Short mmCIF file of C-alpha atoms in Angstrom, two decimals:
data_model
loop_
_atom_site.label_atom_id
_atom_site.label_comp_id
_atom_site.label_asym_id
_atom_site.label_seq_id
_atom_site.Cartn_x
_atom_site.Cartn_y
_atom_site.Cartn_z
CA MET B 1 31.19 -10.41 -39.45
CA VAL B 2 32.77 -7.11 -38.49
CA PRO B 3 35.73 -8.03 -36.24
CA PHE B 4 35.23 -5.14 -33.80
CA LEU B 5 31.61 -6.16 -33.13
CA TYR B 6 32.80 -9.67 -32.30
CA SER B 7 35.71 -8.68 -30.07
CA LYS B 8 36.09 -9.74 -26.47
CA PHE B 9 35.83 -6.10 -25.38
CA MET B 10 32.32 -5.79 -26.80
CA VAL B 11 30.93 -8.66 -24.68
CA PRO B 12 30.70 -6.59 -21.45
CA ILE B 13 29.09 -3.76 -23.41
CA TYR B 14 26.54 -6.13 -24.95
CA PHE B 15 25.85 -7.60 -21.50
CA PHE B 16 25.33 -4.12 -20.03
CA CYS B 17 22.95 -3.20 -22.87
CA PHE B 18 21.02 -6.45 -22.41
CA GLN B 19 20.68 -5.88 -18.66
CA THR B 20 19.52 -2.30 -19.15
CA ILE B 21 16.77 -3.29 -21.58
CA GLU B 22 15.88 -6.37 -19.52
CA VAL B 23 15.51 -4.31 -16.32
CA GLY B 24 13.22 -1.92 -18.17
CA PHE B 25 11.03 -4.75 -19.44
CA VAL B 26 10.94 -6.52 -16.06
CA ASP B 27 9.92 -3.26 -14.38
CA THR B 28 7.19 -2.78 -16.98
CA ILE B 29 5.88 -6.30 -16.36
CA GLU B 30 6.04 -5.74 -12.61
CA PHE B 31 4.13 -2.47 -12.91
CA LYS B 32 1.41 -3.81 -15.21
CA TYR B 33 0.84 -7.29 -13.80
CA VAL B 34 2.54 -7.87 -10.46
CA ASN B 35 3.15 -5.00 -8.04
CA PRO B 36 2.26 -1.45 -9.13
CA THR B 37 2.34 -0.23 -5.50
CA VAL B 38 6.14 0.01 -5.41
CA PHE B 39 6.05 2.26 -8.48
CA TYR B 40 3.53 4.66 -6.95
CA GLN B 41 5.37 4.77 -3.62
CA HIS B 42 8.99 4.69 -4.80
CA ASN B 43 9.87 4.54 -8.51
CA PHE B 44 7.67 7.30 -9.87
CA PRO B 45 8.16 9.93 -7.13
CA ASP B 46 11.77 9.11 -6.14
CA ILE B 47 13.34 8.17 -9.48
CA LEU B 48 11.26 10.03 -12.05
CA GLY B 49 9.87 12.85 -9.90
CA ILE B 50 6.24 12.22 -10.92
CA SER B 51 3.31 11.08 -8.81
CA ARG B 52 1.57 8.84 -11.37
CA GLY B 53 2.86 7.08 -14.43
CA GLY B 54 2.27 4.30 -16.89
CA ALA B 55 4.08 1.31 -18.35
CA CYS B 56 6.48 3.48 -20.35
CA ASP B 57 7.39 5.37 -17.18
CA ALA B 58 8.00 2.05 -15.41
CA PHE B 59 10.39 1.06 -18.22
CA ILE B 60 12.22 4.38 -17.94
CA SER B 61 12.49 4.11 -14.15
CA GLY B 62 14.10 0.69 -14.58
CA VAL B 63 16.57 1.99 -17.15
CA LYS B 64 17.47 4.95 -14.90
CA CYS B 65 18.53 2.47 -12.19
CA CYS B 66 21.12 0.79 -14.44
CA PRO B 67 24.10 3.22 -14.55
CA PRO B 68 25.76 1.51 -11.54
CA LEU B 69 26.15 -1.50 -13.84
CA LEU B 70 28.70 0.55 -15.81
CA ILE B 71 31.23 0.03 -13.00
CA PRO B 72 31.47 -3.76 -13.41
CA CYS B 73 31.32 -3.27 -17.18
CA GLY B 74 34.45 -1.12 -17.00
CA LEU B 75 36.16 -3.58 -14.66
CA LYS B 76 35.44 -6.43 -17.09
CA ILE B 77 36.89 -4.48 -20.02
CA LEU B 78 39.98 -3.76 -17.93
CA ALA B 79 40.28 -7.43 -16.89
CA LEU B 80 39.89 -8.55 -20.50
CA SER B 81 42.59 -6.14 -21.64
CA MET B 82 45.02 -7.80 -19.21
CA ASN B 83 43.93 -11.38 -19.93
CA LYS B 84 45.24 -12.29 -23.38
CA ASN B 85 44.09 -15.94 -23.27
CA VAL B 86 40.33 -15.33 -23.34
CA SER B 87 38.42 -17.04 -26.14
CA THR B 88 35.94 -14.56 -27.62
CA ASN B 89 33.62 -17.34 -28.77
CA ARG B 90 33.50 -18.91 -25.32
CA LEU B 91 33.03 -15.50 -23.69
CA PHE B 92 30.02 -14.81 -25.94
CA LYS B 93 28.49 -18.22 -25.17
CA VAL B 94 28.90 -17.86 -21.40
CA HIS B 95 27.37 -14.38 -21.43
CA ALA B 96 24.51 -15.51 -23.67
CA TRP B 97 23.64 -18.26 -21.18
CA LEU B 98 24.11 -15.84 -18.30
CA SER B 99 21.67 -13.44 -19.97
CA VAL B 100 19.05 -16.16 -20.48
CA GLY B 101 19.46 -17.34 -16.89
CA LEU B 102 19.19 -13.81 -15.54
CA LEU B 103 16.00 -13.14 -17.47
CA ALA B 104 14.49 -16.44 -16.28
CA ALA B 105 15.46 -15.70 -12.67
CA ASP B 106 13.99 -12.18 -12.84
CA LEU B 107 10.73 -13.51 -14.26
CA LEU B 108 10.64 -16.20 -11.55
CA VAL B 109 10.95 -13.48 -8.90
CA LEU B 110 7.96 -11.68 -10.40
CA TYR B 111 5.98 -14.92 -10.74
CA THR B 112 6.48 -15.87 -7.09
CA PHE B 113 5.42 -12.49 -5.69
CA ASN B 114 2.47 -12.71 -3.29
CA SER B 115 0.85 -9.34 -2.65
CA ASN B 116 -0.74 -10.64 0.57
CA ASN B 117 2.50 -11.81 2.19
CA SER B 118 5.37 -10.03 0.45
CA ASP B 119 6.85 -6.63 1.19
CA ILE B 120 6.42 -4.22 -1.74
CA TYR B 121 10.22 -3.94 -2.06
CA ARG B 122 10.74 -7.72 -2.13
CA ASN B 123 10.99 -7.94 -5.92
CA HIS B 124 13.43 -5.07 -6.23
CA THR B 125 15.60 -6.50 -3.46
CA TRP B 126 15.76 -9.86 -5.22
CA LEU B 127 16.34 -8.29 -8.64
CA TYR B 128 19.29 -6.28 -7.27
CA ARG B 129 20.73 -9.45 -5.72
CA LEU B 130 20.33 -11.42 -8.95
CA HIS B 131 22.00 -8.74 -11.05
CA ALA B 132 24.85 -8.44 -8.53
CA ALA B 133 25.36 -12.22 -8.69
CA ALA B 134 25.27 -12.12 -12.50
CA GLU B 135 27.86 -9.34 -12.51
CA LEU B 136 30.13 -11.31 -10.16
CA ALA B 137 29.79 -14.38 -12.37
CA SER B 138 30.48 -12.31 -15.47
CA LEU B 139 33.50 -10.63 -13.90
CA SER B 140 34.93 -13.97 -12.77
CA VAL B 141 34.47 -15.35 -16.29
CA CYS B 142 36.32 -12.35 -17.73
CA ILE B 143 39.19 -12.80 -15.29
CA PHE B 144 39.52 -16.59 -15.08
CA LEU B 145 38.15 -17.96 -18.39
#
């Protein structure tokens, strides 16, 4: 394996890339099967500047919301540069499980949405909270592992 691709500094970058793609897919699923209303009222006009859109536009609107995740990514790279005792193998394993758990939690949020009782922003609120918690867990792993 190429050593640079398996370095501890690449783990936060891989995690950021995973989250970006995962947010796009979760937004696509939400648009197609769960709650398209939020896309017509918020995502399409406010994020993309269009009034109507499709599944591809939902994916793009999700990806456009991910740049704030670069901040914790940079903090993790900085923390890893100062922490010389981090095991790359363990860091990869923890982030792999964190990625699987995050995807499962995001899908659970979509699955439990009830259009009769839930606010249209409920899913996005929960998804932001879940990703913030995942970033805090990831950052703590990078600092204390």
